[in-house]
mmCIF file of C-alpha atoms and ligand atoms in Angstrom:
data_model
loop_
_atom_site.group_PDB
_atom_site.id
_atom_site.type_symbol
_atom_site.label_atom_id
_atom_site.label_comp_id
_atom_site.label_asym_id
_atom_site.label_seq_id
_atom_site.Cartn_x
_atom_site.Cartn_y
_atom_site.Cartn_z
ATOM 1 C CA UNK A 12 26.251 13.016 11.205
ATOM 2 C CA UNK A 13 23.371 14.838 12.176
ATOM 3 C CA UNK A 14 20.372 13.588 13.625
ATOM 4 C CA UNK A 15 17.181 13.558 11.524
ATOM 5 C CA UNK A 16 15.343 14.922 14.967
ATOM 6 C CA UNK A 17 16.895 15.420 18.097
ATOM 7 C CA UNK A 18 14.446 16.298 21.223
ATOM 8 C CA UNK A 19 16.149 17.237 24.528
ATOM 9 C CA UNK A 20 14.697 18.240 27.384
ATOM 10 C CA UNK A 21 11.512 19.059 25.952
ATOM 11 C CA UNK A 22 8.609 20.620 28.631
ATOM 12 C CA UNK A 23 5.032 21.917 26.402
ATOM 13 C CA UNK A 24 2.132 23.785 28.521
ATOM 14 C CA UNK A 25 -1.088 24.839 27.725
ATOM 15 C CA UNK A 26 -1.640 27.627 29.760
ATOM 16 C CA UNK A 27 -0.464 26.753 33.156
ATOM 17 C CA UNK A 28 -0.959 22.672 32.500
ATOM 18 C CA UNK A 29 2.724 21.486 32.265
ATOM 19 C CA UNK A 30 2.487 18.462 30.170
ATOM 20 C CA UNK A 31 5.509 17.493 28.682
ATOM 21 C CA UNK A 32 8.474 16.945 31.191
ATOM 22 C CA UNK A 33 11.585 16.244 29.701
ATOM 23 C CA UNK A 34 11.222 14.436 26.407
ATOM 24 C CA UNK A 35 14.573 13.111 24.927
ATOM 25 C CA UNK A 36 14.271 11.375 21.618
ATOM 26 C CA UNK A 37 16.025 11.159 18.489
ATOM 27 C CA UNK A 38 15.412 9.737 14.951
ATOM 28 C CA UNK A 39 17.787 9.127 11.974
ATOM 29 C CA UNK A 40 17.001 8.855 8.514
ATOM 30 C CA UNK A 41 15.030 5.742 7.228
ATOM 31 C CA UNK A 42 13.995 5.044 11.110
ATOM 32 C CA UNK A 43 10.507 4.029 11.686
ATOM 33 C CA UNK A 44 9.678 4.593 15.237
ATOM 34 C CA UNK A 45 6.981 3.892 17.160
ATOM 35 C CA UNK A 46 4.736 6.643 20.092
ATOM 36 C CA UNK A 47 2.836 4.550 22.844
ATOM 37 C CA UNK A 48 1.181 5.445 25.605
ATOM 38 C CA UNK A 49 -2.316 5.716 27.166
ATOM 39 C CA UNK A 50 -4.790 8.571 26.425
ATOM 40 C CA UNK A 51 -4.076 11.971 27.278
ATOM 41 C CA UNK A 52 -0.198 11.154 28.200
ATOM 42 C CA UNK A 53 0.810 13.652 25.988
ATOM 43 C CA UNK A 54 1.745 11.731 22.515
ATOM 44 C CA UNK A 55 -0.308 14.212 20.214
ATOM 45 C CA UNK A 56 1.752 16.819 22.176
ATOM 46 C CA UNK A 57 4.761 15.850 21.981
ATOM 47 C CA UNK A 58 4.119 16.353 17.798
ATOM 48 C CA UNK A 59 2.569 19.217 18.176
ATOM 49 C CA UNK A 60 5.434 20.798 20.344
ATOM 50 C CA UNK A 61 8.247 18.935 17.726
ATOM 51 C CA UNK A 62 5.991 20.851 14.675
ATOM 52 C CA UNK A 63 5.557 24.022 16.806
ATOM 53 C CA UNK A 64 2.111 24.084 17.051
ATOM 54 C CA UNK A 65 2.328 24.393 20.956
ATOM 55 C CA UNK A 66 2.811 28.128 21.974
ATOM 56 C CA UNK A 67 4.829 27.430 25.601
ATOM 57 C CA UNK A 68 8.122 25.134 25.537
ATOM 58 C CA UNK A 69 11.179 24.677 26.410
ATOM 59 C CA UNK A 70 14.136 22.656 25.999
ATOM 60 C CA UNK A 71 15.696 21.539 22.406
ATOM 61 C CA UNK A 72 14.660 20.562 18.771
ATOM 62 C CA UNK A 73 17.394 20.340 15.885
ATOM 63 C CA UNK A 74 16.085 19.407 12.719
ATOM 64 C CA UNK A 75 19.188 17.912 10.855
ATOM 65 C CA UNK A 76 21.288 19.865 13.038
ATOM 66 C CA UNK A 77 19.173 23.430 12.811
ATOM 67 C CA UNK A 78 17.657 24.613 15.793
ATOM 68 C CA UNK A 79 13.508 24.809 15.428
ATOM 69 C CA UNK A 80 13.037 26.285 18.832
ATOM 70 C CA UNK A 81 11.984 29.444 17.730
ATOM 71 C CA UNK A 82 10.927 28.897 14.162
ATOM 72 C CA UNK A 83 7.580 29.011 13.021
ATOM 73 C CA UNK A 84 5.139 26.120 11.726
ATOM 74 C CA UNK A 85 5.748 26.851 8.447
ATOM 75 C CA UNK A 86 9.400 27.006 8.887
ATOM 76 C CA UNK A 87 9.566 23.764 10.558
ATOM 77 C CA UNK A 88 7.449 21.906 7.796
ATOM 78 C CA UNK A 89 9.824 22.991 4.854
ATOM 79 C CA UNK A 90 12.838 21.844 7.310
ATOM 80 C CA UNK A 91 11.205 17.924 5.565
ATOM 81 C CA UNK A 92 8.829 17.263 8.552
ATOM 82 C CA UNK A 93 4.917 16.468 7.022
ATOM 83 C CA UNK A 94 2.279 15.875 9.668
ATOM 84 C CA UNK A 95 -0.674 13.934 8.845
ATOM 85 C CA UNK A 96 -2.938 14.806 12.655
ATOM 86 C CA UNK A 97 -5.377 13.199 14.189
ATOM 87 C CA UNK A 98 -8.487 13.560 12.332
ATOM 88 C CA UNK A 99 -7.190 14.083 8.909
ATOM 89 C CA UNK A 100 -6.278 17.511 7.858
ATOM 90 C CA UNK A 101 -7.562 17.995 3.798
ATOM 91 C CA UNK A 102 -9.313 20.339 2.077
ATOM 92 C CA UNK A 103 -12.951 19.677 1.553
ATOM 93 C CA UNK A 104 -14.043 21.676 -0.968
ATOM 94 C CA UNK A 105 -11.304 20.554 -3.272
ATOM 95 C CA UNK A 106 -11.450 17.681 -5.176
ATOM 96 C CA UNK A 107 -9.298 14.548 -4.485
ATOM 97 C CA UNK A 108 -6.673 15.429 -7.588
ATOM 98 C CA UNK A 109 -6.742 19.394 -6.463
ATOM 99 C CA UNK A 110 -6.019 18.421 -2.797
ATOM 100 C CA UNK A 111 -2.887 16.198 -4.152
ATOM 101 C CA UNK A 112 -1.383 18.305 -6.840
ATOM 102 C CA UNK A 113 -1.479 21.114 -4.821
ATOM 103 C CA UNK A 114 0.937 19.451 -2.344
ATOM 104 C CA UNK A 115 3.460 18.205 -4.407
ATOM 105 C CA UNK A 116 6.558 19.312 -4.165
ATOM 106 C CA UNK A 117 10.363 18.138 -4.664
ATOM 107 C CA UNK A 118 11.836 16.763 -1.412
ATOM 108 C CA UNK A 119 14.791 18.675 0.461
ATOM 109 C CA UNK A 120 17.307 16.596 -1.068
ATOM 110 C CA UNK A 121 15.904 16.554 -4.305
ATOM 111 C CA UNK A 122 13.330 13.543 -4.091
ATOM 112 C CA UNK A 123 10.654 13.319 -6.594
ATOM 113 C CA UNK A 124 9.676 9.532 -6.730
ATOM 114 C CA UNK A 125 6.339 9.889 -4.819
ATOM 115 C CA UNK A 126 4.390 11.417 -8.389
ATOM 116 C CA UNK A 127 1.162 11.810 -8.734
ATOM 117 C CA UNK A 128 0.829 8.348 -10.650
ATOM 118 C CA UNK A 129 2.789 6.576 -7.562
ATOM 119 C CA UNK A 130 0.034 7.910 -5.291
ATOM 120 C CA UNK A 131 -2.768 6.571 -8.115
ATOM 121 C CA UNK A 132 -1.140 2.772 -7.772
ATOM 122 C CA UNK A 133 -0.673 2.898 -3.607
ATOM 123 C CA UNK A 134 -4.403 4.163 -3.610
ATOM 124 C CA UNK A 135 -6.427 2.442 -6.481
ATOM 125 C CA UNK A 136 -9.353 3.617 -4.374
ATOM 126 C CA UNK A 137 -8.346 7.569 -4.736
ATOM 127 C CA UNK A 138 -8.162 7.201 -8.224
ATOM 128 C CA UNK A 139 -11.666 6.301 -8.836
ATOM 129 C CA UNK A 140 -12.443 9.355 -7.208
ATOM 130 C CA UNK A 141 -10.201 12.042 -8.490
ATOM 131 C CA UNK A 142 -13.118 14.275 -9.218
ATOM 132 C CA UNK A 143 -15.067 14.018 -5.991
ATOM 133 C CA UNK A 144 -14.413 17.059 -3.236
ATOM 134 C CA UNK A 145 -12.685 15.759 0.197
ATOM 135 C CA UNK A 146 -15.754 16.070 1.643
ATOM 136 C CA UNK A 147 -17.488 13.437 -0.123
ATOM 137 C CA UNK A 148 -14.845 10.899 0.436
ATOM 138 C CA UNK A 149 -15.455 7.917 3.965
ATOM 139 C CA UNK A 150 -12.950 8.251 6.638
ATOM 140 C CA UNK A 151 -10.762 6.239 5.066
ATOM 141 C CA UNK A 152 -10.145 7.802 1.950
ATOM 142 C CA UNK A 153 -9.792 10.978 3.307
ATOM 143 C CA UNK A 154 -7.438 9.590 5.352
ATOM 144 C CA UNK A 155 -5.782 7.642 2.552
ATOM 145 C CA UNK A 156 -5.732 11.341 0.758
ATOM 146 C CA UNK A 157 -3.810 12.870 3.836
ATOM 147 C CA UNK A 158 -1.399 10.272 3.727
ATOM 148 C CA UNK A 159 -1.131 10.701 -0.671
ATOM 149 C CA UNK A 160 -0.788 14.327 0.172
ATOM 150 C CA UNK A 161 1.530 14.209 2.678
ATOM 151 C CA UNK A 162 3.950 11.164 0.488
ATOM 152 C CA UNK A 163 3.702 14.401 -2.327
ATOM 153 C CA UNK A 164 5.434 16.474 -0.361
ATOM 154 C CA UNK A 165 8.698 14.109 -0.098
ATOM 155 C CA UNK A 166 9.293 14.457 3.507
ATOM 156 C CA UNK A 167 12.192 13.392 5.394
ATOM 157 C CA UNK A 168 10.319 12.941 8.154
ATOM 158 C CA UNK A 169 6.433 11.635 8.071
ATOM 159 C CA UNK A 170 4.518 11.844 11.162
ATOM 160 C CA UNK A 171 1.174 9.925 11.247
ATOM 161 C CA UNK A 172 -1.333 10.578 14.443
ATOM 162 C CA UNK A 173 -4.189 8.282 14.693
ATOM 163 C CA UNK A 174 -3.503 7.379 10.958
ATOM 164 C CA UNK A 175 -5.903 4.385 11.208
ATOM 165 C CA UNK A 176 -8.598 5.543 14.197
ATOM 166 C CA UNK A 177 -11.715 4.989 13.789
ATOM 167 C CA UNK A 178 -11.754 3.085 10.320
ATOM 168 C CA UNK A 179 -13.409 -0.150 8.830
ATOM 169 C CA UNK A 180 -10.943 -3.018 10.060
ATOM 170 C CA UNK A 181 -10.344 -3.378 5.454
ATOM 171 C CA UNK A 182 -9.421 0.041 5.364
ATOM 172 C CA UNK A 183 -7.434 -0.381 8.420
ATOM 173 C CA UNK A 184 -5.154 -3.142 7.040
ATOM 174 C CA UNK A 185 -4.697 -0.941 3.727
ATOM 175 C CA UNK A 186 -2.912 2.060 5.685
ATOM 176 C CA UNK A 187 -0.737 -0.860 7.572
ATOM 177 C CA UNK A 188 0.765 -2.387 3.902
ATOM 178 C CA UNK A 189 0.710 1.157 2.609
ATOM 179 C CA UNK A 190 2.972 2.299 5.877
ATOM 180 C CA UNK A 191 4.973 -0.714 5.332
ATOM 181 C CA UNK A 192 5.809 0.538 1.363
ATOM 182 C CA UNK A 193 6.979 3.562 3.057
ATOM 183 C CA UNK A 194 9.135 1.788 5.844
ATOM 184 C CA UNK A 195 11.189 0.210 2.549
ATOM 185 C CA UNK A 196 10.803 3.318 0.983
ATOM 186 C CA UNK A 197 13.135 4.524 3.563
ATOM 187 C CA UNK A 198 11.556 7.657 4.557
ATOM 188 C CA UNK A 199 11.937 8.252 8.463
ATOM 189 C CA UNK A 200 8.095 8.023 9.841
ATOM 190 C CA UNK A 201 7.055 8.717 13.536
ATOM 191 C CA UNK A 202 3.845 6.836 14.064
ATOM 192 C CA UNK A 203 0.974 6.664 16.866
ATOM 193 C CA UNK A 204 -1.344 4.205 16.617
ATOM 194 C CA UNK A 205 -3.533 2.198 19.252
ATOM 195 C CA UNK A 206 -3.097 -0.756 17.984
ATOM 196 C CA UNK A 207 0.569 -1.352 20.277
ATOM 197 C CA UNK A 208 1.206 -4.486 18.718
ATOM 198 C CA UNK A 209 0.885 -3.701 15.113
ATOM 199 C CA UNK A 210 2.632 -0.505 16.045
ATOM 200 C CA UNK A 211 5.614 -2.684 17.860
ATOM 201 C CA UNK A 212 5.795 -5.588 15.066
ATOM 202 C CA UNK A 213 5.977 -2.554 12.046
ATOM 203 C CA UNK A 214 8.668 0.019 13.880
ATOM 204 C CA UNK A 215 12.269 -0.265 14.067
ATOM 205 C CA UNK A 216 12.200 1.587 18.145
ATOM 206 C CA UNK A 217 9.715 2.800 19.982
ATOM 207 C CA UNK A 218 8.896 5.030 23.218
ATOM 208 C CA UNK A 219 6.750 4.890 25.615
ATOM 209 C CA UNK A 220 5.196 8.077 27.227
ATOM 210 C CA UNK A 221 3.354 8.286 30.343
ATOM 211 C CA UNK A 222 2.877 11.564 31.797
ATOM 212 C CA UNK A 223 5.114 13.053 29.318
ATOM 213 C CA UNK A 224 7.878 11.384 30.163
ATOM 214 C CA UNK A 225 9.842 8.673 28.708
ATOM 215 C CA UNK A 226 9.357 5.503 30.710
ATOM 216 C CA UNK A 227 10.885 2.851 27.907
ATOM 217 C CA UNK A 228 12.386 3.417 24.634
ATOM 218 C CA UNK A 229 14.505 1.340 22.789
ATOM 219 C CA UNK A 230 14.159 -1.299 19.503
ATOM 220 C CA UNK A 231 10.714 -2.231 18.999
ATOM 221 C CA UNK A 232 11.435 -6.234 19.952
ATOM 222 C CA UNK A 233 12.640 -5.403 23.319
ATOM 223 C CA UNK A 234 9.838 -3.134 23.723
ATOM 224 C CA UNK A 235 7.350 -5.615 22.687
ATOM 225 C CA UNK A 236 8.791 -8.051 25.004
ATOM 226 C CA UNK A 237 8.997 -5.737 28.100
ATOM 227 C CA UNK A 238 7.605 -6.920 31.438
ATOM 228 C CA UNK A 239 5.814 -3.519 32.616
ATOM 229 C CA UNK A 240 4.611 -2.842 28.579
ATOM 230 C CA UNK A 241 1.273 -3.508 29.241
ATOM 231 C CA UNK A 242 1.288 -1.809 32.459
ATOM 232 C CA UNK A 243 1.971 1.573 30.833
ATOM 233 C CA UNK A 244 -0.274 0.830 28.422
ATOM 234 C CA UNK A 245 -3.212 -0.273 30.540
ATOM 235 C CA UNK A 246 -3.867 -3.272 28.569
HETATM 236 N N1 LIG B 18 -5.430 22.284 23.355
HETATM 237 C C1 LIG B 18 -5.329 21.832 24.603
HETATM 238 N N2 LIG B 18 -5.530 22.647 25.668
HETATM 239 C C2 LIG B 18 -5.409 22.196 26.935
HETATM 240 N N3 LIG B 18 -5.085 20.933 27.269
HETATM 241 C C3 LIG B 18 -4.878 20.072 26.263
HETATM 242 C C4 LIG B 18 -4.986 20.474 24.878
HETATM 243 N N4 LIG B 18 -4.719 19.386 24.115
HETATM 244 C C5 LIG B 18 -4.451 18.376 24.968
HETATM 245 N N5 LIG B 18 -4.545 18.790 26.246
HETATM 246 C C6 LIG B 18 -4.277 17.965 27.440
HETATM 247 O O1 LIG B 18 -2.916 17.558 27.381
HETATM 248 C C7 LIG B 18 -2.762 16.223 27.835
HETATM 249 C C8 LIG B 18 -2.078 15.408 26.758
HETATM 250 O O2 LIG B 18 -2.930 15.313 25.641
HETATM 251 P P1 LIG B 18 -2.510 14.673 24.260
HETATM 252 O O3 LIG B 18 -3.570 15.010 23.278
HETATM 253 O O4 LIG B 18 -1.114 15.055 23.942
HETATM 254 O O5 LIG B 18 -2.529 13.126 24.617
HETATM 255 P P2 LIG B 18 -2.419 11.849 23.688
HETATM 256 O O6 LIG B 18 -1.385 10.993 24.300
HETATM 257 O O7 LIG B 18 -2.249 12.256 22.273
HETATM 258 O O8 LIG B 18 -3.847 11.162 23.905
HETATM 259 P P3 LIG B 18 -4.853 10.434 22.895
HETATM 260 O O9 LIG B 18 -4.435 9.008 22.906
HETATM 261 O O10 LIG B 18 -6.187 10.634 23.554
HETATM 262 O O11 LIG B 18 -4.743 11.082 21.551
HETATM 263 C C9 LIG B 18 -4.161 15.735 28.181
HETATM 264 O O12 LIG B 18 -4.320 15.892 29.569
HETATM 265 C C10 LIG B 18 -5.072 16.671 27.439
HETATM 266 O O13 LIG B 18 -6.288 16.837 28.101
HETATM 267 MG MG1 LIG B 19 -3.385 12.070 20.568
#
Protein backbone atom coordinates (compact mmCIF):
# COMPACT_ATOMS: atom_id res chain seq x y z
CA UNK A 1 0.00 0.00 0.00
CA UNK A 2 0.88 3.33 -0.85
CA UNK A 3 1.37 6.09 1.34
CA UNK A 4 -1.21 8.91 1.36
CA UNK A 5 2.08 11.41 1.49
CA UNK A 6 5.46 10.41 1.66
CA UNK A 7 8.20 13.35 2.26
CA UNK A 8 11.89 12.32 2.04
CA UNK A 9 14.59 14.30 2.24
CA UNK A 10 12.88 17.40 1.67
CA UNK A 11 15.30 20.89 1.59
CA UNK A 12 12.88 24.38 0.41
CA UNK A 13 14.85 27.87 -0.13
CA UNK A 14 13.79 31.13 -0.72
CA UNK A 15 16.36 32.57 -2.61
CA UNK A 16 19.56 31.63 -1.00
CA UNK A 17 17.76 31.05 2.71
CA UNK A 18 17.89 27.19 3.02
CA UNK A 19 15.06 26.45 5.26
CA UNK A 20 13.95 23.13 5.13
CA UNK A 21 16.72 20.44 5.82
CA UNK A 22 15.69 17.09 5.41
CA UNK A 23 12.02 16.62 6.18
CA UNK A 24 10.88 12.90 6.32
CA UNK A 25 7.23 12.38 7.00
CA UNK A 26 4.53 10.27 5.92
CA UNK A 27 0.69 10.10 6.31
CA UNK A 28 -1.85 7.31 5.52
CA UNK A 29 -5.34 7.59 4.89
CA UNK A 30 -7.75 8.59 7.79
CA UNK A 31 -4.45 9.88 9.81
CA UNK A 32 -4.81 13.07 11.61
CA UNK A 33 -1.45 14.42 12.32
CA UNK A 34 -0.31 17.08 14.08
CA UNK A 35 2.79 20.25 12.83
CA UNK A 36 4.49 21.91 15.98
CA UNK A 37 7.04 24.04 16.30
CA UNK A 38 7.95 27.66 17.20
CA UNK A 39 7.55 30.64 14.80
CA UNK A 40 9.40 30.87 11.74
CA UNK A 41 10.76 27.05 12.02
CA UNK A 42 9.52 26.41 8.83
CA UNK A 43 5.89 24.64 9.39
CA UNK A 44 4.00 26.94 6.79
CA UNK A 45 6.92 25.82 4.54
CA UNK A 46 7.03 22.66 4.80
CA UNK A 47 3.09 22.91 3.20
CA UNK A 48 3.93 25.13 0.94
CA UNK A 49 6.92 23.01 -0.45
CA UNK A 50 4.46 19.54 -0.04
CA UNK A 51 1.67 21.81 -2.31
CA UNK A 52 4.45 23.24 -4.54
CA UNK A 53 4.07 26.61 -3.85
CA UNK A 54 7.89 26.93 -3.01
CA UNK A 55 9.94 27.49 -6.29
CA UNK A 56 13.55 25.80 -4.94
CA UNK A 57 13.48 22.07 -3.46
CA UNK A 58 14.74 19.12 -3.37
CA UNK A 59 14.36 15.74 -2.18
CA UNK A 60 10.94 13.54 -2.53
CA UNK A 61 7.05 13.87 -2.50
CA UNK A 62 4.76 10.84 -3.70
CA UNK A 63 1.28 11.51 -3.52
CA UNK A 64 -0.32 7.94 -3.29
CA UNK A 65 2.65 6.64 -4.87
CA UNK A 66 3.00 9.51 -7.85
CA UNK A 67 5.86 11.61 -7.77
CA UNK A 68 4.81 15.61 -7.25
CA UNK A 69 8.34 16.82 -7.51
CA UNK A 70 7.95 18.46 -10.58
CA UNK A 71 4.23 18.93 -10.94
CA UNK A 72 2.57 22.04 -10.73
CA UNK A 73 0.13 23.55 -7.95
CA UNK A 74 -2.67 22.75 -9.73
CA UNK A 75 -1.54 19.32 -10.46
CA UNK A 76 -0.80 18.58 -6.96
CA UNK A 77 -4.29 19.85 -5.64
CA UNK A 78 -6.35 17.47 -8.01
CA UNK A 79 -3.78 14.58 -6.79
CA UNK A 80 -6.78 15.01 -3.33
CA UNK A 81 -4.56 17.49 -1.35
CA UNK A 82 -6.93 20.89 -0.30
CA UNK A 83 -5.07 23.60 1.56
CA UNK A 84 -6.90 25.88 3.70
CA UNK A 85 -3.48 28.72 4.48
CA UNK A 86 -2.90 30.87 6.91
CA UNK A 87 -5.13 33.73 6.63
CA UNK A 88 -7.99 32.21 4.86
CA UNK A 89 -7.91 32.03 1.16
CA UNK A 90 -11.86 32.90 -0.26
CA UNK A 91 -13.18 34.94 -2.62
CA UNK A 92 -14.52 38.23 -1.45
CA UNK A 93 -16.57 39.46 -3.86
CA UNK A 94 -18.55 36.28 -4.04
CA UNK A 95 -21.14 35.51 -1.90
CA UNK A 96 -20.93 32.76 0.81
CA UNK A 97 -23.15 30.08 -1.46
CA UNK A 98 -21.05 31.23 -4.81
CA UNK A 99 -17.70 30.73 -2.94
CA UNK A 100 -19.01 27.02 -1.88
CA UNK A 101 -20.71 25.76 -4.95
CA UNK A 102 -18.07 26.77 -6.95
CA UNK A 103 -15.73 24.33 -5.12
CA UNK A 104 -17.55 21.36 -5.07
CA UNK A 105 -16.46 18.67 -6.64
CA UNK A 106 -16.56 14.66 -6.44
CA UNK A 107 -13.57 13.30 -4.47
CA UNK A 108 -10.75 11.13 -6.27
CA UNK A 109 -12.30 8.02 -5.28
CA UNK A 110 -15.63 8.98 -5.94
CA UNK A 111 -16.70 10.77 -2.56
CA UNK A 112 -19.61 13.00 -2.58
CA UNK A 113 -20.93 13.01 1.11
CA UNK A 114 -19.63 16.54 2.00
CA UNK A 115 -22.96 18.36 -0.12
CA UNK A 116 -23.77 21.53 0.05
CA UNK A 117 -26.57 20.79 2.77
CA UNK A 118 -23.76 18.84 4.97
CA UNK A 119 -21.76 22.08 4.94
CA UNK A 120 -25.30 24.13 5.89
CA UNK A 121 -25.69 21.69 9.22
CA UNK A 122 -21.63 21.76 10.26
CA UNK A 123 -21.97 25.66 9.81
CA UNK A 124 -25.52 26.86 10.95
CA UNK A 125 -23.75 30.21 11.06
CA UNK A 126 -22.85 30.14 7.07
CA UNK A 127 -26.22 29.46 6.33
CA UNK A 128 -27.68 32.55 7.67
CA UNK A 129 -25.46 34.23 5.46
CA UNK A 130 -25.55 32.56 2.13
CA UNK A 131 -26.18 35.82 0.39
CA UNK A 132 -23.55 38.02 1.98
CA UNK A 133 -20.01 38.44 -0.15
CA UNK A 134 -16.79 36.87 1.75
CA UNK A 135 -15.90 40.07 2.50
CA UNK A 136 -18.59 40.90 4.76
CA UNK A 137 -18.26 37.81 6.78
CA UNK A 138 -15.82 38.10 10.75
CA UNK A 139 -12.75 36.09 10.75
CA UNK A 140 -14.37 33.31 11.72
CA UNK A 141 -16.79 32.72 9.21
CA UNK A 142 -14.60 33.30 6.58
CA UNK A 143 -12.60 30.94 8.03
CA UNK A 144 -15.47 28.55 8.68
CA UNK A 145 -16.17 29.18 4.68
CA UNK A 146 -12.50 28.06 3.80
CA UNK A 147 -12.86 25.10 5.73
CA UNK A 148 -16.85 24.42 3.95
CA UNK A 149 -15.03 25.06 0.75
CA UNK A 150 -12.27 23.10 1.16
CA UNK A 151 -14.71 19.77 2.87
CA UNK A 152 -16.55 20.46 -0.95
CA UNK A 153 -13.83 19.52 -2.63
CA UNK A 154 -13.61 15.84 -0.98
CA UNK A 155 -10.00 15.77 -0.34
CA UNK A 156 -7.97 12.95 0.65
CA UNK A 157 -5.82 14.97 2.27
CA UNK A 158 -6.95 18.39 4.23
CA UNK A 159 -4.32 20.65 5.33
CA UNK A 160 -5.36 23.42 7.81
CA UNK A 161 -2.62 26.38 8.65
CA UNK A 162 -3.52 28.61 11.42
CA UNK A 163 -7.17 27.29 11.01
CA UNK A 164 -8.17 28.91 14.35
CA UNK A 165 -5.52 32.14 14.69
CA UNK A 166 -6.62 34.96 15.70
CA UNK A 167 -10.42 34.13 16.44
CA UNK A 168 -12.99 34.77 19.34
CA UNK A 169 -12.14 31.85 21.90
CA UNK A 170 -16.49 30.64 20.74
CA UNK A 171 -15.49 30.57 17.34
CA UNK A 172 -12.35 28.91 18.26
CA UNK A 173 -13.98 25.89 19.98
CA UNK A 174 -16.44 25.58 16.84
CA UNK A 175 -13.47 24.82 14.28
CA UNK A 176 -12.06 22.24 17.14
CA UNK A 177 -15.67 19.99 17.17
CA UNK A 178 -15.96 20.75 13.49
CA UNK A 179 -12.15 19.23 12.96
CA UNK A 180 -13.10 16.51 15.22
CA UNK A 181 -16.37 15.54 12.69
CA UNK A 182 -13.75 15.34 10.15
CA UNK A 183 -11.19 13.16 12.22
CA UNK A 184 -14.35 10.41 12.30
CA UNK A 185 -15.08 11.35 9.01
CA UNK A 186 -11.89 9.70 8.20
CA UNK A 187 -10.40 12.09 5.88
CA UNK A 188 -6.48 12.32 6.42
CA UNK A 189 -5.93 16.13 7.80
CA UNK A 190 -2.44 17.74 8.47
CA UNK A 191 -3.03 20.44 11.01
CA UNK A 192 -0.95 23.50 12.58
CA UNK A 193 -2.26 25.11 15.25
CA UNK A 194 -0.70 27.05 18.34
CA UNK A 195 -2.61 25.77 20.64
CA UNK A 196 0.07 22.37 21.16
CA UNK A 197 -2.12 20.82 23.50
CA UNK A 198 -5.38 20.89 21.74
CA UNK A 199 -3.33 20.08 18.70
CA UNK A 200 -1.65 16.90 20.69
CA UNK A 201 -5.03 15.70 22.53
CA UNK A 202 -7.05 15.90 18.75
CA UNK A 203 -4.14 14.14 16.38
CA UNK A 204 -3.38 10.62 15.99
CA UNK A 205 0.96 11.62 15.50
CA UNK A 206 2.57 14.52 15.41
CA UNK A 207 6.08 16.23 14.46
CA UNK A 208 7.91 18.54 15.73
CA UNK A 209 10.01 21.00 13.54
CA UNK A 210 12.67 23.19 14.65
CA UNK A 211 14.84 24.61 12.12
CA UNK A 212 13.29 22.52 9.54
CA UNK A 213 14.15 19.55 10.81
CA UNK A 214 12.41 16.84 12.52
CA UNK A 215 13.38 16.78 16.18
CA UNK A 216 10.30 14.34 17.51
CA UNK A 217 7.62 12.64 15.71
CA UNK A 218 5.71 9.89 16.68
CA UNK A 219 1.83 9.20 18.22
CA UNK A 220 0.48 12.23 19.62
CA UNK A 221 0.45 10.69 23.50
CA UNK A 222 4.08 10.13 23.50
CA UNK A 223 4.55 13.42 22.05
CA UNK A 224 2.46 15.10 24.54
CA UNK A 225 4.26 13.40 27.23
CA UNK A 226 7.85 14.12 25.96
CA UNK A 227 10.44 15.57 28.34
CA UNK A 228 12.13 18.25 25.87
CA UNK A 229 8.27 19.10 24.26
CA UNK A 230 8.11 22.23 25.73
CA UNK A 231 11.61 23.01 25.11
CA UNK A 232 11.10 22.97 21.33
CA UNK A 233 8.21 24.67 21.74
CA UNK A 234 9.38 27.49 23.98
CA UNK A 235 6.60 27.16 26.32
N1 LIG B 1 8.18 34.19 1.20
C1 LIG B 1 9.26 34.13 1.97
N2 LIG B 1 10.45 34.64 1.57
C2 LIG B 1 11.55 34.57 2.35
N3 LIG B 1 11.59 33.99 3.57
C3 LIG B 1 10.45 33.47 4.03
C4 LIG B 1 9.23 33.51 3.26
N4 LIG B 1 8.26 32.90 3.99
C5 LIG B 1 8.85 32.50 5.14
N5 LIG B 1 10.15 32.84 5.15
C6 LIG B 1 11.11 32.52 6.23
O1 LIG B 1 11.20 31.11 6.33
C7 LIG B 1 11.30 30.69 7.68
C8 LIG B 1 10.19 29.71 7.98
O2 LIG B 1 8.95 30.37 7.90
P1 LIG B 1 7.55 29.65 8.00
O3 LIG B 1 6.51 30.64 7.60
O4 LIG B 1 7.60 28.36 7.28
O5 LIG B 1 7.47 29.34 9.56
P2 LIG B 1 6.27 28.82 10.45
O6 LIG B 1 6.81 27.69 11.23
O7 LIG B 1 5.07 28.59 9.61
O8 LIG B 1 6.03 30.06 11.44
P3 LIG B 1 4.70 30.73 12.01
O9 LIG B 1 4.41 29.99 13.26
O10 LIG B 1 5.13 32.14 12.28
O11 LIG B 1 3.62 30.62 10.98
C9 LIG B 1 11.24 31.96 8.51
O12 LIG B 1 12.57 32.32 8.81
C10 LIG B 1 10.62 32.98 7.59
O13 LIG B 1 11.07 34.27 7.88
MG1 LIG C 1 3.20 29.44 9.50
Amino acid sequence: MNHLLEVQDLHAWYGTSHILHGINMTIDPHETIGLLGRNGMGKSTLIRSILGHVPKRSGQIQVDGQSAMAMAPYQIARLGLSYVPEGRGIFPNLTVKENLIMSAKTGRKGQHDWTFERVMSTFPRLSERLNNLGEQLSGGEQQMLSIGRALMTHPDLLILDEATEGLAPLIVAEIWKVIQEIRADGIATLIVDRDWRKLLQNTDKALVIQKGKVVLSGPSKDILDHPELTKYLGV
